[in-house]
PDB file of C-alpha atoms in Angstrom:
ATOM      1  CA  ALA S1469     -16.356  56.185 -32.913  1.00  0.00           C
ATOM      2  CA  CYS S1470     -19.906  55.435 -31.927  1.00  0.00           C
ATOM      3  CA  TRP S1471     -22.306  52.535 -32.167  1.00  0.00           C
ATOM      4  CA  GLN S1472     -25.747  52.841 -33.700  1.00  0.00           C
ATOM      5  CA  GLY S1473     -27.911  49.891 -34.586  1.00  0.00           C
ATOM      6  CA  GLN S1474     -29.267  46.698 -33.157  1.00  0.00           C
ATOM      7  CA  THR S1475     -27.291  44.459 -30.877  1.00  0.00           C
ATOM      8  CA  SER S1476     -27.993  42.024 -28.079  1.00  0.00           C
ATOM      9  CA  GLY S1477     -26.474  39.638 -25.593  1.00  0.00           C
ATOM     10  CA  ILE S1478     -22.742  39.597 -24.941  1.00  0.00           C
ATOM     11  CA  ASP S1479     -22.058  41.907 -27.906  1.00  0.00           C
ATOM     12  CA  MET S1480     -24.388  44.518 -26.401  1.00  0.00           C
ATOM     13  CA  PHE S1481     -22.699  44.332 -23.004  1.00  0.00           C
ATOM     14  CA  SER S1482     -19.298  44.597 -24.662  1.00  0.00           C
ATOM     15  CA  ILE S1483     -20.389  47.729 -26.551  1.00  0.00           C
ATOM     16  CA  TYR S1484     -21.733  49.258 -23.334  1.00  0.00           C
ATOM     17  CA  HIS S1485     -18.524  48.419 -21.489  1.00  0.00           C
ATOM     18  CA  GLN S1486     -16.290  49.954 -24.178  1.00  0.00           C
ATOM     19  CA  SER S1487     -18.346  53.149 -24.380  1.00  0.00           C
ATOM     20  CA  LYS S1488     -17.367  56.322 -22.589  1.00  0.00           C
ATOM     21  CA  ILE S1489     -21.021  57.407 -22.512  1.00  0.00           C
ATOM     22  CA  VAL S1490     -24.185  55.383 -23.062  1.00  0.00           C
ATOM     23  CA  ILE S1491     -27.253  57.503 -23.806  1.00  0.00           C
ATOM     24  CA  ASN S1492     -30.674  56.300 -22.716  1.00  0.00           C
ATOM     25  CA  ASP S1493     -33.584  58.263 -24.174  1.00  0.00           C
ATOM     26  CA  TYR S1494     -36.877  56.436 -24.072  1.00  0.00           C
ATOM     27  CA  VAL S1495     -38.710  57.887 -21.096  1.00  0.00           C
ATOM     28  CA  GLY S1496     -41.241  59.712 -23.300  1.00  0.00           C
ATOM     29  CA  VAL S1497     -42.819  56.413 -24.305  1.00  0.00           C
ATOM     30  CA  ALA S1498     -42.901  55.085 -20.741  1.00  0.00           C
ATOM     31  CA  GLU S1499     -45.089  57.816 -19.259  1.00  0.00           C
ATOM     32  CA  GLY S1500     -42.116  59.619 -17.736  1.00  0.00           C
ATOM     33  CA  LEU S1501     -40.680  56.613 -15.922  1.00  0.00           C
ATOM     34  CA  ASN S1502     -37.375  54.854 -16.305  1.00  0.00           C
ATOM     35  CA  VAL S1503     -38.399  51.197 -16.590  1.00  0.00           C
ATOM     36  CA  ASN S1504     -36.179  49.628 -19.242  1.00  0.00           C
ATOM     37  CA  MET S1505     -33.358  47.208 -18.564  1.00  0.00           C
ATOM     38  CA  ARG S1506     -30.741  49.448 -20.209  1.00  0.00           C
ATOM     39  CA  THR S1507     -30.314  51.416 -17.003  1.00  0.00           C
ATOM     40  CA  LYS S1508     -29.477  48.304 -15.036  1.00  0.00           C
ATOM     41  CA  GLU S1509     -27.349  46.776 -17.809  1.00  0.00           C
ATOM     42  CA  VAL S1510     -25.209  49.858 -18.395  1.00  0.00           C
ATOM     43  CA  LEU S1511     -24.595  50.413 -14.694  1.00  0.00           C
ATOM     44  CA  GLN S1512     -23.777  46.737 -14.118  1.00  0.00           C
ATOM     45  CA  VAL S1513     -21.038  46.696 -16.767  1.00  0.00           C
ATOM     46  CA  GLY S1514     -19.491  49.819 -15.227  1.00  0.00           C
ATOM     47  CA  SER S1515     -20.219  52.320 -17.983  1.00  0.00           C
ATOM     48  CA  PHE S1516     -21.323  55.917 -17.635  1.00  0.00           C
ATOM     49  CA  LEU S1517     -25.057  56.380 -18.201  1.00  0.00           C
ATOM     50  CA  LEU S1518     -26.557  59.630 -19.440  1.00  0.00           C
ATOM     51  CA  THR S1519     -30.325  59.187 -19.378  1.00  0.00           C
ATOM     52  CA  ARG S1520     -33.409  61.301 -19.866  1.00  0.00           C
ATOM     53  CA  SER S1521     -34.923  62.523 -16.618  1.00  0.00           C
ATOM     54  CA  ALA S1522     -37.577  60.355 -15.008  1.00  0.00           C
ATOM     55  CA  THR S1523     -39.229  60.812 -11.634  1.00  0.00           C
ATOM     56  CA  ASN S1524     -38.262  57.360 -10.391  1.00  0.00           C
ATOM     57  CA  ILE S1525     -34.504  57.840 -10.892  1.00  0.00           C
ATOM     58  CA  LEU S1526     -33.893  61.495  -9.966  1.00  0.00           C
ATOM     59  CA  HIS S1527     -32.319  60.387  -6.675  1.00  0.00           C
ATOM     60  CA  LEU S1528     -29.647  58.428  -8.590  1.00  0.00           C
ATOM     61  CA  GLU S1529     -28.140  61.602 -10.035  1.00  0.00           C
ATOM     62  CA  ASN S1530     -27.864  63.059  -6.530  1.00  0.00           C
ATOM     63  CA  GLU S1531     -26.114  59.849  -5.464  1.00  0.00           C
ATOM     64  CA  LYS S1532     -23.676  60.337  -8.384  1.00  0.00           C
ATOM     65  CA  VAL S1533     -24.649  57.000  -9.953  1.00  0.00           C
ATOM     66  CA  LEU S1534     -25.617  58.396 -13.378  1.00  0.00           C
ATOM     67  CA  ALA S1535     -26.288  61.696 -15.117  1.00  0.00           C
ATOM     68  CA  ILE S1536     -29.649  63.007 -16.262  1.00  0.00           C
ATOM     69  CA  PHE S1537     -30.695  65.340 -19.065  1.00  0.00           C
ATOM     70  CA  GLU S1538     -34.023  67.078 -19.665  1.00  0.00           C
ATOM     71  CA  ASP S1539     -33.849  67.869 -23.383  1.00  0.00           C
ATOM     72  CA  THR S1540     -31.626  67.525 -26.452  1.00  0.00           C
ATOM     73  CA  PRO S1541     -29.578  70.720 -25.907  1.00  0.00           C
ATOM     74  CA  GLU S1542     -28.807  69.688 -22.316  1.00  0.00           C
ATOM     75  CA  CYS S1543     -27.909  66.175 -23.488  1.00  0.00           C
ATOM     76  CA  ILE S1544     -25.433  67.605 -25.998  1.00  0.00           C
ATOM     77  CA  ARG S1545     -23.923  69.919 -23.360  1.00  0.00           C
ATOM     78  CA  LYS S1546     -23.517  67.052 -20.910  1.00  0.00           C
ATOM     79  CA  ILE S1547     -21.926  64.798 -23.539  1.00  0.00           C
ATOM     80  CA  GLY S1548     -19.335  67.506 -24.184  1.00  0.00           C
ATOM     81  CA  TYR S1549     -18.790  68.083 -20.486  1.00  0.00           C
ATOM     82  CA  TYR S1550     -18.308  64.435 -19.573  1.00  0.00           C
ATOM     83  CA  LEU S1551     -16.060  63.720 -22.554  1.00  0.00           C
ATOM     84  CA  ILE S1552     -13.526  66.256 -21.265  1.00  0.00           C
ATOM     85  CA  ASN S1553     -13.981  65.449 -17.566  1.00  0.00           C
ATOM     86  CA  ASP S1554     -12.751  61.855 -17.599  1.00  0.00           C
ATOM     87  CA  LYS S1555     -12.172  61.483 -13.860  1.00  0.00           C
ATOM     88  CA  GLU S1556     -15.658  62.695 -12.926  1.00  0.00           C
ATOM     89  CA  ARG S1557     -17.261  60.495 -15.595  1.00  0.00           C
ATOM     90  CA  GLU S1558     -15.261  57.436 -14.511  1.00  0.00           C
ATOM     91  CA  ASP S1559     -16.056  58.039 -10.827  1.00  0.00           C
ATOM     92  CA  ILE S1560     -19.780  58.252 -11.590  1.00  0.00           C
ATOM     93  CA  ALA S1561     -19.554  55.059 -13.668  1.00  0.00           C
ATOM     94  CA  ALA S1562     -17.781  53.270 -10.789  1.00  0.00           C
ATOM     95  CA  ASN S1563     -20.450  54.493  -8.354  1.00  0.00           C
ATOM     96  CA  GLY S1564     -23.101  53.226 -10.769  1.00  0.00           C
ATOM     97  CA  ARG S1565     -21.538  49.781 -10.880  1.00  0.00           C
ATOM     98  CA  LYS S1566     -21.399  49.565  -7.084  1.00  0.00           C
ATOM     99  CA  TYR S1567     -25.009  50.718  -6.864  1.00  0.00           C
ATOM    100  CA  ALA S1568     -26.143  48.180  -9.468  1.00  0.00           C
ATOM    101  CA  ILE S1569     -24.367  45.299  -7.744  1.00  0.00           C
ATOM    102  CA  GLN S1570     -26.048  46.215  -4.460  1.00  0.00           C
ATOM    103  CA  ASN S1571     -29.516  46.914  -5.855  1.00  0.00           C
ATOM    104  CA  PHE S1572     -30.110  45.123  -9.142  1.00  0.00           C
ATOM    105  CA  SER S1573     -29.434  41.454  -8.496  1.00  0.00           C
ATOM    106  CA  TYR S1574     -32.138  39.087  -9.732  1.00  0.00           C
ATOM    107  CA  SER S1575     -32.962  38.071  -6.162  1.00  0.00           C
ATOM    108  CA  ILE S1576     -33.623  41.714  -5.229  1.00  0.00           C
ATOM    109  CA  ILE S1577     -35.560  42.427  -8.430  1.00  0.00           C
ATOM    110  CA  ILE S1578     -37.744  39.314  -7.992  1.00  0.00           C
ATOM    111  CA  LYS S1579     -38.338  40.083  -4.308  1.00  0.00           C
ATOM    112  CA  ASN S1580     -39.481  43.627  -5.169  1.00  0.00           C
ATOM    113  CA  LEU S1581     -41.590  42.397  -8.082  1.00  0.00           C
ATOM    114  CA  MET S1582     -43.307  39.756  -5.957  1.00  0.00           C
ATOM    115  CA  ALA S1583     -44.020  42.306  -3.214  1.00  0.00           C
ATOM    116  CA  LYS S1584     -45.606  44.616  -5.792  1.00  0.00           C
ATOM    117  CA  ILE S1585     -47.688  41.790  -7.273  1.00  0.00           C
ATOM    118  CA  GLU S1586     -48.846  40.739  -3.814  1.00  0.00           C
ATOM    119  CA  GLN S1587     -49.731  44.345  -2.980  1.00  0.00           C
ATOM    120  CA  GLU S1588     -51.807  44.689  -6.148  1.00  0.00           C
ATOM    121  CA  TYR S1589     -53.580  41.347  -5.707  1.00  0.00           C
ATOM    122  CA  THR S1590     -54.357  42.152  -2.081  1.00  0.00           C
ATOM    123  CA  LYS S1591     -56.034  45.409  -3.129  1.00  0.00           C
ATOM    124  CA  PHE S1592     -58.594  43.385  -5.066  1.00  0.00           C
ATOM    125  CA  ASN S1593     -58.969  40.606  -2.467  1.00  0.00           C
ATOM    126  CA  CYS S1594     -57.742  38.133  -5.063  1.00  0.00           C
ATOM    127  CA  TYR S1595     -54.868  36.881  -3.007  1.00  0.00           C
ATOM    128  CA  LYS S1596     -54.323  36.560   0.714  1.00  0.00           C
ATOM    129  CA  THR S1597     -50.925  35.915   2.200  1.00  0.00           C
ATOM    130  CA  THR S1598     -50.540  32.996   4.553  1.00  0.00           C
ATOM    131  CA  GLY S1599     -47.098  33.901   5.775  1.00  0.00           C
ATOM    132  CA  THR S1600     -45.584  30.853   4.084  1.00  0.00           C
ATOM    133  CA  ASN S1601     -43.732  30.517   0.795  1.00  0.00           C
TER     134      ASN S1601
END
């Protein structure tokens, strides 16, 4: 069985968690970057993520946190491969969950976001740090 359609909240996380493979294919509309929350959500619930290649996540495939595809034929091949290689798929999903827990907490995300905002403001002399919070 598969899920297609709109969902959100707890139902969405439940669907992700029950899925053997969650496919993420949106990078074409994000200028080649992986920036949506799906990546973090799928990894955090411990599911296997098969996502379109993006420059900012290539290292995650090497770390065996998720799997990447370049085009539709490769996506189909990888779906077939990971459906019959349960242990490898489950190990990658477990690695993804560990990675997400260590790297995607709100405190880490906010810290990184604030550093980026400060960096951008500083470029335009709109904001100067004082060293205090």
